[in-house]
Amino acid sequence: EARLAVEPFTARLAVLHATRRHLDDMDAILAKAEAAAHDKDEFSKWDGELHLLIARASANPLLISVYRQINHVRLHAQWDAMKEKILTPDVIAEYNRQHGGILRAIHVRDAQLAQALMAEHLEKARDDLLRAANP
């Protein structure tokens, strides 16, 4: 829920403030996440980095700090156990497709679309977590 409260608006701000360097860095990290389709740990690392880059592109120090805290939580053993259940190659591929859509919206400077796609992505991630926690 915290991610849903913060990250869609962060994506909206990224559209407004992302520099060419931010865009290039996000594209490079997405390529690394896509290459990690069969490695849960590697994908998780690049996934967190991509979301952090979106926060950095927002140019909002408080949102960047909040996202760093979110990434810190993802280092906990509970998240490790969940990612083992959730991150199949198909799920990773879907997350990467969603990431690609978010980045395309940021590239074309469509704030409303970036915000909506980020919300959709996080709702899927939340649903996946809830299903894994309550099989």
PDB file of C-alpha atoms in Angstrom:
ATOM      1  CA  GLU A   1       0.000   0.000   0.000  1.00  0.00           C
ATOM      2  CA  ALA A   2       2.851   2.406   0.758  1.00  0.00           C
ATOM      3  CA  ARG A   3       4.306   1.907  -2.687  1.00  0.00           C
ATOM      4  CA  LEU A   4       0.902   2.494  -4.274  1.00  0.00           C
ATOM      5  CA  ALA A   5       0.589   5.717  -2.308  1.00  0.00           C
ATOM      6  CA  VAL A   6       4.002   7.049  -3.344  1.00  0.00           C
ATOM      7  CA  GLU A   7       5.280   5.633  -6.612  1.00  0.00           C
ATOM      8  CA  PRO A   8       2.540   6.561  -9.101  1.00  0.00           C
ATOM      9  CA  PHE A   9       2.948  10.238  -8.178  1.00  0.00           C
ATOM     10  CA  THR A  10       6.727   9.806  -8.280  1.00  0.00           C
ATOM     11  CA  ALA A  11       6.403   8.521 -11.866  1.00  0.00           C
ATOM     12  CA  ARG A  12       4.291  11.575 -12.699  1.00  0.00           C
ATOM     13  CA  LEU A  13       7.038  13.849 -11.364  1.00  0.00           C
ATOM     14  CA  ALA A  14       9.677  11.871 -13.271  1.00  0.00           C
ATOM     15  CA  VAL A  15       7.873  12.795 -16.493  1.00  0.00           C
ATOM     16  CA  LEU A  16       8.193  16.460 -15.577  1.00  0.00           C
ATOM     17  CA  HIS A  17      11.816  16.407 -14.390  1.00  0.00           C
ATOM     18  CA  ALA A  18      13.701  13.501 -15.996  1.00  0.00           C
ATOM     19  CA  THR A  19      16.851  14.503 -17.835  1.00  0.00           C
ATOM     20  CA  ARG A  20      18.295  12.710 -20.863  1.00  0.00           C
ATOM     21  CA  ARG A  21      20.770  11.088 -18.444  1.00  0.00           C
ATOM     22  CA  HIS A  22      17.917   9.783 -16.245  1.00  0.00           C
ATOM     23  CA  LEU A  23      16.184   8.352 -19.310  1.00  0.00           C
ATOM     24  CA  ASP A  24      19.354   6.689 -20.586  1.00  0.00           C
ATOM     25  CA  ASP A  25      20.106   5.235 -17.141  1.00  0.00           C
ATOM     26  CA  MET A  26      16.540   3.863 -16.817  1.00  0.00           C
ATOM     27  CA  ASP A  27      16.773   2.273 -20.262  1.00  0.00           C
ATOM     28  CA  ALA A  28      20.095   0.644 -19.352  1.00  0.00           C
ATOM     29  CA  ILE A  29      18.727  -0.753 -16.090  1.00  0.00           C
ATOM     30  CA  LEU A  30      15.600  -2.063 -17.830  1.00  0.00           C
ATOM     31  CA  ALA A  31      17.860  -3.921 -20.273  1.00  0.00           C
ATOM     32  CA  LYS A  32      19.677  -5.507 -17.312  1.00  0.00           C
ATOM     33  CA  ALA A  33      16.357  -6.471 -15.690  1.00  0.00           C
ATOM     34  CA  GLU A  34      15.204  -8.033 -18.958  1.00  0.00           C
ATOM     35  CA  ALA A  35      18.457  -9.991 -19.217  1.00  0.00           C
ATOM     36  CA  ALA A  36      17.825 -11.374 -15.714  1.00  0.00           C
ATOM     37  CA  ALA A  37      14.594 -13.142 -16.715  1.00  0.00           C
ATOM     38  CA  HIS A  38      15.707 -16.429 -15.130  1.00  0.00           C
ATOM     39  CA  ASP A  39      17.562 -15.066 -12.093  1.00  0.00           C
ATOM     40  CA  LYS A  40      15.246 -13.911  -9.299  1.00  0.00           C
ATOM     41  CA  ASP A  41      17.976 -12.239  -7.275  1.00  0.00           C
ATOM     42  CA  GLU A  42      19.464 -10.408 -10.227  1.00  0.00           C
ATOM     43  CA  PHE A  43      16.040  -9.287 -11.467  1.00  0.00           C
ATOM     44  CA  SER A  44      15.091  -8.097  -7.986  1.00  0.00           C
ATOM     45  CA  LYS A  45      18.284  -6.038  -7.781  1.00  0.00           C
ATOM     46  CA  TRP A  46      17.639  -4.318 -11.128  1.00  0.00           C
ATOM     47  CA  ASP A  47      13.926  -3.902 -10.363  1.00  0.00           C
ATOM     48  CA  GLY A  48      14.767  -1.994  -7.186  1.00  0.00           C
ATOM     49  CA  GLU A  49      17.360   0.063  -9.022  1.00  0.00           C
ATOM     50  CA  LEU A  50      14.890   0.960 -11.780  1.00  0.00           C
ATOM     51  CA  HIS A  51      12.279   2.155  -9.311  1.00  0.00           C
ATOM     52  CA  LEU A  52      14.971   4.146  -7.463  1.00  0.00           C
ATOM     53  CA  LEU A  53      16.034   5.789 -10.738  1.00  0.00           C
ATOM     54  CA  ILE A  54      12.431   6.810 -11.367  1.00  0.00           C
ATOM     55  CA  ALA A  55      12.400   8.342  -7.881  1.00  0.00           C
ATOM     56  CA  ARG A  56      15.662  10.163  -8.611  1.00  0.00           C
ATOM     57  CA  ALA A  57      14.195  11.475 -11.863  1.00  0.00           C
ATOM     58  CA  SER A  58      11.329  12.967  -9.853  1.00  0.00           C
ATOM     59  CA  ALA A  59      13.854  15.493  -8.470  1.00  0.00           C
ATOM     60  CA  ASN A  60      12.059  15.342  -5.128  1.00  0.00           C
ATOM     61  CA  PRO A  61      14.494  14.607  -2.262  1.00  0.00           C
ATOM     62  CA  LEU A  62      11.757  13.417   0.108  1.00  0.00           C
ATOM     63  CA  LEU A  63      10.348  10.936  -2.412  1.00  0.00           C
ATOM     64  CA  ILE A  64      13.862   9.674  -3.151  1.00  0.00           C
ATOM     65  CA  SER A  65      14.387   9.135   0.579  1.00  0.00           C
ATOM     66  CA  VAL A  66      11.065   7.334   0.895  1.00  0.00           C
ATOM     67  CA  TYR A  67      11.933   5.035  -1.993  1.00  0.00           C
ATOM     68  CA  ARG A  68      15.338   4.262  -0.469  1.00  0.00           C
ATOM     69  CA  GLN A  69      13.470   3.130   2.651  1.00  0.00           C
ATOM     70  CA  ILE A  70      11.187   0.961   0.504  1.00  0.00           C
ATOM     71  CA  ASN A  71      14.244  -0.646  -1.097  1.00  0.00           C
ATOM     72  CA  HIS A  72      15.712  -1.229   2.359  1.00  0.00           C
ATOM     73  CA  VAL A  73      12.602  -3.208   3.345  1.00  0.00           C
ATOM     74  CA  ARG A  74      13.091  -5.335   0.231  1.00  0.00           C
ATOM     75  CA  LEU A  75      16.374  -6.575   1.728  1.00  0.00           C
ATOM     76  CA  HIS A  76      14.561  -8.310   4.603  1.00  0.00           C
ATOM     77  CA  ALA A  77      14.290 -12.086   4.789  1.00  0.00           C
ATOM     78  CA  GLN A  78      10.504 -11.932   4.393  1.00  0.00           C
ATOM     79  CA  TRP A  79      10.854 -10.355   0.953  1.00  0.00           C
ATOM     80  CA  ASP A  80      13.456 -12.978   0.041  1.00  0.00           C
ATOM     81  CA  ALA A  81      10.970 -15.736   0.849  1.00  0.00           C
ATOM     82  CA  MET A  82       8.206 -14.027  -1.118  1.00  0.00           C
ATOM     83  CA  LYS A  83      10.301 -13.409  -4.212  1.00  0.00           C
ATOM     84  CA  GLU A  84      11.122 -17.126  -4.318  1.00  0.00           C
ATOM     85  CA  LYS A  85       7.381 -17.838  -4.587  1.00  0.00           C
ATOM     86  CA  ILE A  86       6.458 -14.972  -6.904  1.00  0.00           C
ATOM     87  CA  LEU A  87       9.262 -14.344  -9.371  1.00  0.00           C
ATOM     88  CA  THR A  88       8.752 -16.977 -12.045  1.00  0.00           C
ATOM     89  CA  PRO A  89      10.116 -16.239 -15.524  1.00  0.00           C
ATOM     90  CA  ASP A  90       6.569 -15.402 -16.679  1.00  0.00           C
ATOM     91  CA  VAL A  91       6.017 -12.943 -13.827  1.00  0.00           C
ATOM     92  CA  ILE A  92       9.424 -11.361 -14.403  1.00  0.00           C
ATOM     93  CA  ALA A  93       8.567 -10.983 -18.102  1.00  0.00           C
ATOM     94  CA  GLU A  94       5.261  -9.309 -17.224  1.00  0.00           C
ATOM     95  CA  TYR A  95       6.931  -6.943 -14.755  1.00  0.00           C
ATOM     96  CA  ASN A  96       9.504  -6.050 -17.417  1.00  0.00           C
ATOM     97  CA  ARG A  97       6.715  -5.384 -19.960  1.00  0.00           C
ATOM     98  CA  GLN A  98       5.081  -3.100 -17.425  1.00  0.00           C
ATOM     99  CA  HIS A  99       8.383  -1.373 -16.686  1.00  0.00           C
ATOM    100  CA  GLY A 100       8.855  -0.809 -20.426  1.00  0.00           C
ATOM    101  CA  GLY A 101       5.431   0.824 -20.670  1.00  0.00           C
ATOM    102  CA  ILE A 102       6.184   3.112 -17.730  1.00  0.00           C
ATOM    103  CA  LEU A 103       9.496   4.146 -19.252  1.00  0.00           C
ATOM    104  CA  ARG A 104       7.893   4.794 -22.655  1.00  0.00           C
ATOM    105  CA  ALA A 105       5.356   7.071 -20.949  1.00  0.00           C
ATOM    106  CA  ILE A 106       8.189   8.918 -19.204  1.00  0.00           C
ATOM    107  CA  HIS A 107      10.085   9.241 -22.510  1.00  0.00           C
ATOM    108  CA  VAL A 108       7.097  10.777 -24.299  1.00  0.00           C
ATOM    109  CA  ARG A 109       6.363  12.983 -21.269  1.00  0.00           C
ATOM    110  CA  ASP A 110       2.887  11.608 -20.620  1.00  0.00           C
ATOM    111  CA  ALA A 111       2.493  12.186 -16.881  1.00  0.00           C
ATOM    112  CA  GLN A 112      -1.032  10.798 -16.627  1.00  0.00           C
ATOM    113  CA  LEU A 113      -0.096   7.590 -18.447  1.00  0.00           C
ATOM    114  CA  ALA A 114       3.100   7.104 -16.411  1.00  0.00           C
ATOM    115  CA  GLN A 115       1.124   7.505 -13.197  1.00  0.00           C
ATOM    116  CA  ALA A 116      -1.603   5.087 -14.329  1.00  0.00           C
ATOM    117  CA  LEU A 117       0.858   2.455 -15.571  1.00  0.00           C
ATOM    118  CA  MET A 118       2.862   2.631 -12.344  1.00  0.00           C
ATOM    119  CA  ALA A 119      -0.335   2.152 -10.322  1.00  0.00           C
ATOM    120  CA  GLU A 120      -1.296  -0.833 -12.501  1.00  0.00           C
ATOM    121  CA  HIS A 121       2.185  -2.340 -12.084  1.00  0.00           C
ATOM    122  CA  LEU A 122       2.137  -1.965  -8.308  1.00  0.00           C
ATOM    123  CA  GLU A 123      -1.386  -3.369  -8.050  1.00  0.00           C
ATOM    124  CA  LYS A 124      -0.191  -6.499  -9.866  1.00  0.00           C
ATOM    125  CA  ALA A 125       2.836  -6.758  -7.586  1.00  0.00           C
ATOM    126  CA  ARG A 126       0.604  -6.349  -4.528  1.00  0.00           C
ATOM    127  CA  ASP A 127      -1.830  -8.981  -5.810  1.00  0.00           C
ATOM    128  CA  ASP A 128       1.076 -11.352  -6.478  1.00  0.00           C
ATOM    129  CA  LEU A 129       2.376 -10.812  -2.932  1.00  0.00           C
ATOM    130  CA  LEU A 130      -1.044 -11.420  -1.406  1.00  0.00           C
ATOM    131  CA  ARG A 131      -1.519 -14.618  -3.414  1.00  0.00           C
ATOM    132  CA  ALA A 132       1.907 -15.870  -2.354  1.00  0.00           C
ATOM    133  CA  ALA A 133       1.194 -15.058   1.291  1.00  0.00           C
ATOM    134  CA  ASN A 134      -2.245 -16.745   1.206  1.00  0.00           C
ATOM    135  CA  PRO A 135      -2.047 -19.645  -1.260  1.00  0.00           C
TER     136      PRO A 135
END
